[in-house]
XYZ file of C-alpha atoms in Angstrom:
153
model
C 188.881 121.118 130.568
C 188.051 121.114 126.893
C 188.450 124.128 124.743
C 185.332 125.801 124.023
C 183.806 125.830 120.383
C 183.687 128.943 118.413
C 179.975 129.365 118.986
C 180.080 128.418 122.596
C 179.567 131.053 125.314
C 182.918 132.434 126.268
C 184.330 130.906 129.564
C 185.191 134.401 130.768
C 181.519 135.193 131.491
C 181.330 138.101 128.895
C 178.234 136.690 127.310
C 179.748 136.805 124.011
C 180.750 134.005 121.607
C 184.228 132.460 122.222
C 185.288 133.587 118.826
C 184.491 137.229 119.287
C 185.874 137.610 122.830
C 188.658 135.238 124.132
C 189.639 133.550 120.996
C 190.870 136.656 119.598
C 193.469 136.786 122.668
C 194.148 132.860 122.734
C 197.505 131.506 121.989
C 198.304 129.216 118.998
C 197.472 126.101 120.664
C 195.986 124.042 118.172
C 195.600 126.360 115.142
C 196.168 126.000 111.448
C 199.365 127.153 110.287
C 198.577 130.398 108.789
C 201.654 130.506 106.602
C 200.686 127.317 104.658
C 196.800 128.273 104.644
C 195.636 128.837 101.097
C 192.070 127.636 99.804
C 193.759 126.408 96.615
C 196.429 124.098 98.069
C 196.536 120.538 98.306
C 195.762 119.290 101.599
C 194.356 122.348 103.053
C 190.812 123.453 103.592
C 189.763 123.208 100.101
C 191.478 120.026 99.500
C 189.591 118.239 102.088
C 186.612 115.905 101.293
C 183.195 117.352 101.998
C 182.192 114.260 103.989
C 183.957 111.064 104.935
C 182.943 108.534 107.603
C 185.794 109.718 109.967
C 185.262 113.399 109.088
C 183.834 115.657 111.838
C 182.228 118.623 110.026
C 182.287 120.855 113.117
C 185.952 120.407 113.331
C 186.490 121.544 109.737
C 184.281 124.673 110.387
C 185.902 125.430 113.835
C 189.610 125.166 112.092
C 188.406 127.390 109.280
C 186.646 130.022 111.460
C 189.614 130.269 113.808
C 192.050 130.363 110.947
C 189.862 133.381 109.527
C 190.189 135.313 113.050
C 193.916 134.582 112.924
C 194.248 135.738 109.249
C 192.550 138.939 110.327
C 194.584 139.514 113.273
C 197.679 139.027 111.092
C 196.383 141.651 108.555
C 195.939 138.818 105.714
C 192.652 140.062 104.708
C 192.633 138.753 101.231
C 193.523 135.315 102.820
C 190.987 135.428 105.436
C 188.168 136.367 102.894
C 189.020 133.386 100.846
C 188.869 130.940 103.572
C 185.511 132.442 104.599
C 184.350 132.308 101.026
C 185.249 128.728 101.078
C 183.462 128.019 104.279
C 180.170 129.545 102.584
C 180.678 127.126 99.629
C 181.373 123.972 101.656
C 179.039 124.554 104.419
C 176.226 126.856 103.113
C 173.844 125.522 105.930
C 176.110 126.787 108.797
C 176.329 130.310 109.921
C 180.069 130.508 110.293
C 180.997 131.502 106.596
C 178.987 134.582 106.847
C 180.047 135.427 110.264
C 183.708 135.192 109.077
C 183.042 137.200 106.115
C 181.396 139.729 108.291
C 184.550 139.829 110.416
C 186.697 140.482 107.313
C 184.454 143.324 106.143
C 184.545 144.802 109.478
C 188.621 144.805 109.660
C 188.318 146.525 106.294
C 186.057 149.164 107.424
C 183.128 147.987 104.974
C 180.687 148.318 107.763
C 177.441 147.904 105.524
C 179.052 144.654 103.938
C 179.698 143.490 107.326
C 176.210 144.080 108.772
C 174.843 142.499 105.607
C 176.904 139.419 106.185
C 175.766 139.234 109.650
C 172.254 139.560 108.442
C 172.844 136.569 106.390
C 174.287 134.754 109.290
C 171.278 135.507 111.472
C 168.603 134.282 108.735
C 170.609 130.875 108.917
C 170.446 130.721 112.775
C 166.799 131.632 112.889
C 165.977 128.594 110.900
C 167.289 126.538 113.578
C 166.904 128.503 116.813
C 167.437 125.399 119.105
C 170.985 125.159 117.825
C 172.152 128.449 119.107
C 172.267 130.584 122.354
C 169.274 132.806 122.038
C 171.513 135.883 123.116
C 173.445 135.647 119.889
C 170.745 137.177 118.079
C 170.432 140.267 120.393
C 174.280 140.484 120.164
C 174.430 140.533 116.409
C 171.309 142.731 116.024
C 173.315 145.216 118.130
C 176.214 145.009 116.110
C 174.315 145.157 112.839
C 172.798 148.577 114.127
C 176.174 149.848 114.989
C 177.563 149.064 111.818
C 174.731 150.078 109.520
C 172.362 152.005 111.777
C 168.776 152.205 110.818
C 167.427 155.402 108.875
C 165.737 157.781 111.207
C 162.154 157.885 111.072
């Protein structure tokens, strides 16, 4: 069985995205070496070309997204933020950079900033609704409301 992608429904049946569920518990199988990950280093994420004939953009986005999760788990929040911002720069049309930045802000306890990042992620997802599981919008709307509750009316 192939490993699920970061935005696939988690195979455990939780209804969450894989990266928000079992990826957090997954082993270091095909991961970026975190100790060597630095957006400015030659040959790492920032050093790769934006597109070549053999380049698979989804693989780069997956690798970077997984790296952010692992960096957050390792407590390397500055490195995780740098990778998330690199994702935003290189793939502005993908929601993953905003999602990853939200994860970093959550880890820092910056709930309003995390909610803002998730709102931007949802804006991108809403532009391409056929590309995403409709349950993700509900899941992230609940998360946004938890992190940055609406003002009482």
